[in-house]
CSV table of C-alpha atoms in Angstrom, one decimal:
chain,number,residue,atom,x,y,z
A,11,MET,CA,155.2,125.3,-204.3
A,12,LYS,CA,158.2,126.7,-202.7
A,13,ALA,CA,156.0,128.6,-200.2
A,14,LEU,CA,154.0,125.4,-199.5
A,15,LYS,CA,157.2,123.5,-198.9
A,16,ILE,CA,158.4,126.1,-196.4
A,17,ILE,CA,155.1,126.0,-194.6
A,18,VAL,CA,155.3,122.2,-194.4
A,19,ILE,CA,158.9,122.4,-193.0
A,20,ILE,CA,157.8,124.9,-190.4
A,21,LEU,CA,154.9,122.7,-189.3
A,22,VAL,CA,157.2,119.7,-189.1
A,23,VAL,CA,159.6,121.6,-187.0
A,24,ILE,CA,156.9,122.9,-184.7
A,25,LEU,CA,155.5,119.4,-184.3
A,26,ALA,CA,159.0,118.1,-183.6
A,27,ILE,CA,159.4,120.7,-180.9
A,28,VAL,CA,156.1,119.9,-179.3
A,29,LEU,CA,156.3,116.1,-179.6
A,30,ILE,CA,159.9,115.0,-179.3
A,31,PRO,CA,161.0,116.7,-176.0
A,32,PRO,CA,158.1,115.1,-174.0
A,33,LEU,CA,159.4,111.7,-175.0
A,34,PHE,CA,162.4,112.4,-172.7
A,35,MET,CA,160.3,114.0,-169.9
A,36,PRO,CA,159.2,111.8,-167.0
A,37,SER,CA,155.6,110.4,-167.4
A,38,GLU,CA,155.2,111.0,-163.6
A,39,MET,CA,155.6,114.4,-162.1
A,40,TYR,CA,157.1,114.2,-158.6
A,41,ILE,CA,157.6,117.2,-156.3
A,42,GLU,CA,159.0,117.0,-152.8
A,43,GLU,CA,159.8,119.6,-150.2
A,44,THR,CA,161.3,118.9,-146.8
A,45,GLN,CA,161.7,121.4,-143.9
A,46,THR,CA,162.4,121.1,-140.2
A,47,LEU,CA,159.7,122.7,-138.1
A,48,THR,CA,160.1,123.8,-134.5
A,49,ALA,CA,156.9,122.3,-133.1
A,50,GLN,CA,156.5,118.6,-132.1
A,51,PRO,CA,155.0,116.1,-134.5
A,52,GLU,CA,151.6,115.9,-132.7
A,53,VAL,CA,151.2,119.7,-133.0
A,54,VAL,CA,152.2,119.9,-136.7
A,55,TRP,CA,150.2,116.7,-137.7
A,56,GLU,CA,147.0,118.1,-136.2
A,57,GLN,CA,147.2,121.2,-138.4
A,58,VAL,CA,147.5,119.0,-141.5
A,59,ASN,CA,145.0,116.3,-140.4
A,60,CYS,CA,142.1,118.8,-140.3
A,61,LEU,CA,141.6,120.3,-143.7
A,62,GLU,CA,140.0,123.5,-142.4
A,63,ASN,CA,143.3,124.3,-140.6
A,64,TRP,CA,145.0,124.6,-144.0
A,65,GLU,CA,143.3,128.0,-144.5
A,66,ALA,CA,145.9,129.4,-142.0
A,67,TRP,CA,149.0,128.2,-143.8
A,68,ASP,CA,148.5,126.8,-147.3
A,69,LEU,CA,149.1,129.3,-150.1
A,70,TRP,CA,146.3,127.7,-152.3
A,71,HIS,CA,143.7,129.2,-149.9
A,72,GLN,CA,145.0,132.7,-150.8
A,73,ASP,CA,143.5,132.5,-154.3
A,74,THR,CA,140.4,134.8,-154.2
A,75,ASN,CA,139.0,133.1,-157.3
A,76,ILE,CA,138.4,129.9,-155.4
A,77,VAL,CA,135.0,129.1,-153.7
A,78,GLY,CA,135.2,126.1,-151.4
A,79,HIS,CA,133.4,124.0,-148.8
A,80,TYR,CA,134.0,121.0,-146.7
A,81,GLU,CA,132.4,117.6,-146.6
A,82,GLY,CA,132.7,114.5,-144.3
A,83,PRO,CA,134.4,114.6,-141.0
A,84,ALA,CA,136.4,117.6,-140.0
A,85,CYS,CA,139.6,115.7,-139.5
A,86,GLY,CA,141.2,112.4,-140.6
A,87,GLU,CA,140.2,109.9,-143.2
A,88,GLY,CA,137.2,111.0,-145.2
A,89,ALA,CA,137.7,114.7,-144.6
A,90,LYS,CA,137.1,116.5,-147.9
A,91,ASN,CA,137.6,120.0,-149.4
A,92,VAL,CA,135.6,120.7,-152.5
A,93,TRP,CA,136.1,123.8,-154.6
A,94,THR,CA,135.0,125.7,-157.8
A,95,TYR,CA,136.4,128.7,-159.5
A,96,LYS,CA,134.7,132.1,-160.0
A,97,ASN,CA,136.3,132.7,-163.4
A,98,ARG,CA,136.3,129.1,-164.7
A,99,ASP,CA,133.7,126.4,-165.2
A,100,ASP,CA,135.6,123.7,-163.3
A,101,GLY,CA,136.9,122.8,-159.9
A,102,GLY,CA,138.3,119.9,-157.8
A,103,SER,CA,138.5,118.3,-154.5
A,104,GLN,CA,141.1,117.0,-151.9
A,105,THR,CA,140.3,114.1,-149.6
A,106,ILE,CA,142.3,112.6,-146.8
A,107,VAL,CA,142.4,108.9,-147.7
A,108,GLU,CA,145.0,107.7,-145.1
A,109,SER,CA,146.0,109.2,-141.7
A,110,ARG,CA,148.3,107.7,-139.1
A,111,PRO,CA,148.6,109.8,-135.9
A,112,TYR,CA,151.7,112.0,-135.8
A,113,GLU,CA,153.6,110.3,-138.6
A,114,TYR,CA,151.7,110.1,-142.0
A,115,ILE,CA,148.9,111.6,-144.0
A,116,ARG,CA,148.0,110.9,-147.7
A,117,THR,CA,145.5,112.8,-149.7
A,118,LEU,CA,143.8,112.3,-153.1
A,119,LEU,CA,143.4,115.4,-155.3
A,120,ASP,CA,140.8,115.3,-158.1
A,121,PHE,CA,141.2,118.1,-160.7
A,122,GLN,CA,138.4,116.8,-162.9
A,123,GLN,CA,139.4,117.2,-166.5
A,124,MET,CA,143.0,117.7,-165.5
A,125,GLY,CA,143.2,114.3,-163.8
A,126,THR,CA,144.2,113.2,-160.3
A,127,ALA,CA,147.2,113.4,-158.1
A,128,GLN,CA,148.3,112.0,-154.7
A,129,SER,CA,150.0,114.0,-152.0
A,130,GLU,CA,151.8,112.7,-148.9
A,131,PHE,CA,153.0,114.2,-145.6
A,132,PHE,CA,155.7,112.5,-143.5
A,133,PHE,CA,156.3,113.7,-139.9
A,134,GLU,CA,159.6,112.6,-138.3
A,135,PRO,CA,160.6,113.7,-134.8
A,136,VAL,CA,164.1,115.2,-134.7
A,137,ASP,CA,166.0,117.0,-132.0
A,138,GLU,CA,165.0,120.4,-133.5
A,139,GLY,CA,161.3,119.6,-133.7
A,140,THR,CA,159.7,117.8,-136.7
A,141,LYS,CA,161.1,117.0,-140.1
A,142,VAL,CA,158.1,117.4,-142.5
A,143,THR,CA,158.3,116.0,-146.0
A,144,TRP,CA,155.4,117.0,-148.4
A,145,ASN,CA,155.3,115.5,-151.8
A,146,LEU,CA,153.0,115.3,-154.9
A,147,ARG,CA,152.7,112.7,-157.6
A,148,SER,CA,150.7,112.9,-160.8
A,149,GLU,CA,150.8,111.4,-164.2
A,150,GLY,CA,151.5,113.7,-167.2
A,151,GLY,CA,149.7,112.8,-170.4
A,152,TYR,CA,151.7,112.9,-173.6
A,153,PRO,CA,152.5,115.4,-174.8
A,154,ILE,CA,150.7,118.5,-173.6
A,155,MET,CA,150.4,117.7,-169.8
A,156,ARG,CA,154.2,116.8,-169.7
A,157,TRP,CA,154.9,120.3,-171.0
A,158,VAL,CA,152.4,121.9,-168.6
A,159,ASN,CA,153.8,119.9,-165.6
A,160,THR,CA,157.4,120.7,-166.5
A,161,LEU,CA,157.0,124.4,-167.3
A,162,LEU,CA,154.1,125.6,-165.2
A,163,VAL,CA,152.9,123.2,-162.5
A,164,LYS,CA,156.2,122.0,-161.0
A,165,PRO,CA,157.7,125.4,-160.5
A,166,GLY,CA,154.5,126.8,-159.0
A,167,VAL,CA,153.8,123.9,-156.7
A,168,THR,CA,157.4,123.8,-155.5
A,169,LYS,CA,157.2,127.4,-154.5
A,170,SER,CA,153.8,126.9,-152.9
A,171,TYR,CA,155.1,123.9,-150.9
A,172,LYS,CA,158.2,125.8,-149.7
A,173,GLU,CA,156.2,128.8,-148.5
A,174,GLY,CA,153.4,126.6,-147.1
A,175,LEU,CA,155.7,124.7,-144.8
A,176,ALA,CA,157.3,128.0,-143.7
A,177,ASN,CA,153.9,129.3,-142.9
A,178,LEU,CA,153.1,126.1,-141.0
A,179,ASN,CA,156.2,126.5,-139.0
A,180,GLU,CA,155.3,130.1,-138.1
A,181,LEU,CA,151.8,129.0,-137.2
A,182,THR,CA,152.7,126.1,-134.9
A,183,VAL,CA,155.9,127.4,-133.3
A,184,ASN,CA,154.1,128.7,-130.2
A,185,MET,CA,151.3,126.1,-130.1
A,186,LYS,CA,150.9,124.0,-127.0
A,187,PRO,CA,151.6,120.2,-127.6
A,188,VAL,CA,148.5,118.2,-128.4
A,189,ALA,CA,147.9,115.4,-126.0
A,190,LYS,CA,148.5,112.1,-127.7
A,191,TYR,CA,145.8,109.5,-128.1
A,192,SER,CA,145.2,106.0,-129.2
A,193,THR,CA,142.2,104.0,-130.5
A,194,GLY,CA,141.9,100.4,-129.4
A,195,GLU,CA,140.5,97.5,-131.2
A,196,ILE,CA,137.0,97.9,-132.6
A,197,MET,CA,134.5,95.1,-132.0
A,198,LEU,CA,130.9,94.3,-131.6
A,199,LYS,CA,129.6,94.0,-128.0
A,200,GLU,CA,126.4,93.1,-126.4
A,201,VAL,CA,125.6,95.8,-123.8
A,202,GLU,CA,123.5,95.1,-120.7
A,203,PRO,CA,120.9,97.8,-119.7
A,204,MET,CA,121.4,99.5,-116.3
A,205,ASN,CA,119.4,101.7,-114.0
A,206,GLY,CA,120.6,105.3,-114.0
A,207,LEU,CA,120.0,108.9,-113.1
A,208,ALA,CA,120.4,111.5,-115.9
A,209,VAL,CA,120.5,115.2,-116.4
A,210,ARG,CA,119.9,116.6,-119.9
A,211,ALA,CA,122.3,119.4,-121.0
A,212,ALA,CA,122.6,121.6,-124.1
A,213,THR,CA,125.6,123.7,-124.7
A,214,ASP,CA,128.3,124.8,-127.1
A,215,MET,CA,131.9,123.5,-127.0
A,216,GLU,CA,133.1,126.3,-124.7
A,217,GLY,CA,130.5,125.4,-122.1
A,218,MET,CA,130.9,121.7,-122.2
A,219,GLY,CA,133.1,121.2,-119.2
A,220,ALA,CA,130.9,123.4,-117.0
A,221,ALA,CA,127.7,121.7,-118.1
A,222,MET,CA,129.0,118.3,-117.4
A,223,GLY,CA,130.5,119.3,-114.0
A,224,ALA,CA,127.2,120.8,-112.9
A,225,SER,CA,125.1,117.8,-114.1
A,226,PHE,CA,127.3,115.1,-112.6
A,227,GLY,CA,127.6,117.2,-109.4
A,228,ALA,CA,123.8,117.4,-109.1
A,229,ILE,CA,123.4,113.7,-109.7
A,230,MET,CA,126.0,112.8,-107.1
A,231,ALA,CA,124.4,115.1,-104.5
A,232,HIS,CA,121.1,113.3,-105.1
A,233,ILE,CA,122.8,109.9,-104.8
A,234,ASN,CA,124.4,110.8,-101.5
A,235,LYS,CA,121.2,112.4,-100.1
A,236,ASN,CA,119.2,109.3,-100.8
A,237,ASN,CA,121.8,106.7,-99.9
A,238,LEU,CA,121.9,105.3,-103.4
A,239,GLN,CA,124.7,103.0,-104.7
A,240,MET,CA,126.6,103.8,-107.8
A,241,ALA,CA,126.9,100.8,-110.3
A,242,GLY,CA,129.5,102.1,-112.7
A,243,PRO,CA,131.4,105.1,-113.9
A,244,PRO,CA,129.7,108.2,-115.3
A,245,ARG,CA,128.7,108.4,-119.0
A,246,ALA,CA,127.3,110.8,-121.6
A,247,VAL,CA,124.7,109.9,-124.2
A,248,TRP,CA,124.9,112.1,-127.3
A,249,TYR,CA,121.8,113.2,-129.1
A,250,LYS,CA,123.1,116.1,-131.1
A,251,TRP,CA,126.6,117.2,-132.1
A,252,ASP,CA,127.5,119.4,-135.0
A,253,GLY,CA,130.9,120.7,-134.0
A,254,GLN,CA,129.4,123.8,-132.4
A,255,ASN,CA,126.3,122.8,-130.4
A,256,PHE,CA,125.7,119.7,-128.3
A,257,GLU,CA,122.8,118.0,-126.6
A,258,PHE,CA,123.4,115.1,-124.3
A,259,ASP,CA,122.4,113.2,-121.1
A,260,ASN,CA,124.9,113.1,-118.3
A,261,VAL,CA,124.3,109.7,-116.6
A,262,ILE,CA,125.5,107.9,-113.5
A,263,PRO,CA,124.4,104.2,-113.3
A,264,ILE,CA,122.9,103.0,-110.0
A,265,ALA,CA,122.4,99.6,-108.5
A,266,ALA,CA,118.6,99.8,-108.2
A,267,LYS,CA,115.9,101.9,-109.8
A,268,ALA,CA,115.3,105.1,-107.9
A,269,LYS,CA,113.2,108.2,-108.2
A,270,GLY,CA,114.7,111.4,-109.7
A,271,ASP,CA,114.1,114.9,-108.6
A,272,GLY,CA,113.4,117.9,-110.8
A,273,GLU,CA,115.9,117.9,-113.7
A,274,ILE,CA,117.3,114.6,-112.5
A,275,LYS,CA,115.5,111.8,-114.3
A,276,SER,CA,115.3,108.1,-113.6
A,277,ILE,CA,116.3,106.1,-116.7
A,278,GLU,CA,117.3,102.7,-118.0
A,279,THR,CA,120.4,102.8,-120.2
A,280,TYR,CA,120.7,101.2,-123.6
A,281,GLY,CA,120.8,97.5,-123.9
A,282,GLY,CA,121.7,95.6,-127.1
A,283,ASN,CA,124.4,95.4,-129.7
A,284,ALA,CA,127.0,98.2,-130.1
A,285,ILE,CA,130.3,98.6,-131.8
A,286,HIS,CA,132.9,99.5,-129.2
A,287,THR,CA,136.4,100.8,-128.8
A,288,THR,CA,138.6,102.1,-126.0
A,289,HIS,CA,140.0,105.6,-126.5
A,290,MET,CA,143.1,106.7,-124.5
A,291,GLY,CA,143.8,110.4,-124.5
A,292,SER,CA,142.1,113.8,-123.9
A,293,TYR,CA,138.4,114.3,-124.3
A,294,GLU,CA,139.2,116.8,-127.1
A,295,SER,CA,140.8,114.0,-129.1
A,296,THR,CA,137.9,111.5,-128.8
A,297,HIS,CA,136.5,112.6,-132.2
A,298,HIS,CA,139.3,110.6,-133.8
A,299,SER,CA,138.0,107.4,-132.3
A,300,TRP,CA,134.4,108.3,-133.1
A,301,GLU,CA,135.4,108.7,-136.7
A,302,ALA,CA,137.1,105.3,-136.6
A,303,LEU,CA,133.9,103.7,-135.2
A,304,GLU,CA,131.8,105.4,-137.9
A,305,LYS,CA,134.2,104.1,-140.6
A,306,TYR,CA,134.0,100.6,-139.1
A,307,MET,CA,130.2,100.8,-139.1
A,308,LYS,CA,130.0,101.6,-142.8
A,309,ALA,CA,132.6,99.1,-143.8
A,310,ASN,CA,130.8,96.3,-142.0
A,311,ASN,CA,127.3,97.3,-143.2
A,312,PHE,CA,125.9,98.2,-139.8
A,313,GLU,CA,123.2,100.8,-139.3
A,314,PRO,CA,122.9,103.1,-136.2
A,315,GLY,CA,120.6,101.5,-133.7
A,316,GLY,CA,120.5,104.1,-131.0
A,317,ASP,CA,122.3,107.1,-129.6
A,318,PRO,CA,126.1,106.8,-129.1
A,319,PHE,CA,127.6,107.1,-125.6
A,320,GLU,CA,130.8,107.5,-123.8
A,321,VAL,CA,131.8,105.9,-120.5
A,322,TYR,CA,134.5,107.8,-118.5
A,323,ILE,CA,136.7,105.2,-116.9
A,324,THR,CA,139.4,107.6,-115.6
A,325,ASP,CA,138.7,110.3,-113.1
A,326,PRO,CA,140.5,113.4,-114.3
A,327,GLN,CA,140.9,114.6,-110.7
A,328,MET,CA,142.9,111.4,-109.9
A,329,GLU,CA,145.0,111.3,-113.1
A,330,PRO,CA,146.3,114.7,-114.4
A,331,ASP,CA,148.0,113.2,-117.4
A,332,GLN,CA,145.4,113.5,-120.2
A,333,SER,CA,147.2,111.0,-122.4
A,334,LYS,CA,146.3,108.3,-119.8
A,335,TRP,CA,142.6,109.1,-119.7
A,336,ILE,CA,140.5,106.1,-120.7
A,337,THR,CA,137.1,106.5,-122.3
A,338,GLU,CA,135.0,103.6,-123.6
A,339,LEU,CA,133.0,104.5,-126.7
A,340,TYR,CA,129.8,102.7,-127.8
A,341,TRP,CA,127.7,103.1,-130.9
A,342,PRO,CA,124.5,101.1,-130.8
A,343,VAL,CA,123.9,99.2,-134.2
A,344,LYS,CA,121.4,97.0,-135.9
């Protein structure tokens, strides 16, 4: 009996050690790290807003037991990183759920059986560059997860955040500033068809500028040679885009239908309903506005009704400041 009594006392003490301290531990684990980075907010924000960029600075990607892939858009809201472990039968995901240019990003982390967490980034311009605050919030289940969070997760994540932001500073310190952009109001518009001349092009990202320049140059030469009248700014109609390869028509509207010549085709542009927005900024940043259009389409139960197209309002040769370039974006819907 004496031995049994001792065993019971030991078990009670162990249970007390396991159960009582977590009563005084916070139910929410909160971690925050703040550092001042040398680069400007738009440069730093871009490296966080595109999840694939994290591979260059986030310590989590150094874990060789992780196998990951990306889903959704490359950047901004909806961008998602999904992973599994080579040595464990589980995984998780991180999704950008809110993104405001150059000032804020929020992500949702799903650790499957381990629960969920939310992470935030705040980007504040300061004289020295950008003050970046990176935090993490998660609920700790009583009692085990409170012990795990306090003894294991919090110290590890704190170290990871410190080193991650230091890596981000080293990565961005010599990067050129990203031209700022804005996305205007999104609305449904009825588009009138127009006569036009088009040249089809297929290229990768590196050859995009040269392909467009050659195509529009050929069309303008044809217009001048045949005394035709332009009826609007140039545009591009996108048939294929996968981040690497692109296929599109370069189009210049004309006042009256006219014959083409060789690769220059006579066409009628799209007419009908389209969701529309005005993008202000560099051509490289238009993907942000396209992603906003796609999100609007899904939220309002529209379906694609044709090939999306861009209308280039600003002539880059007349306005060198890319942040002032205006591009009208249209996505036909039904």
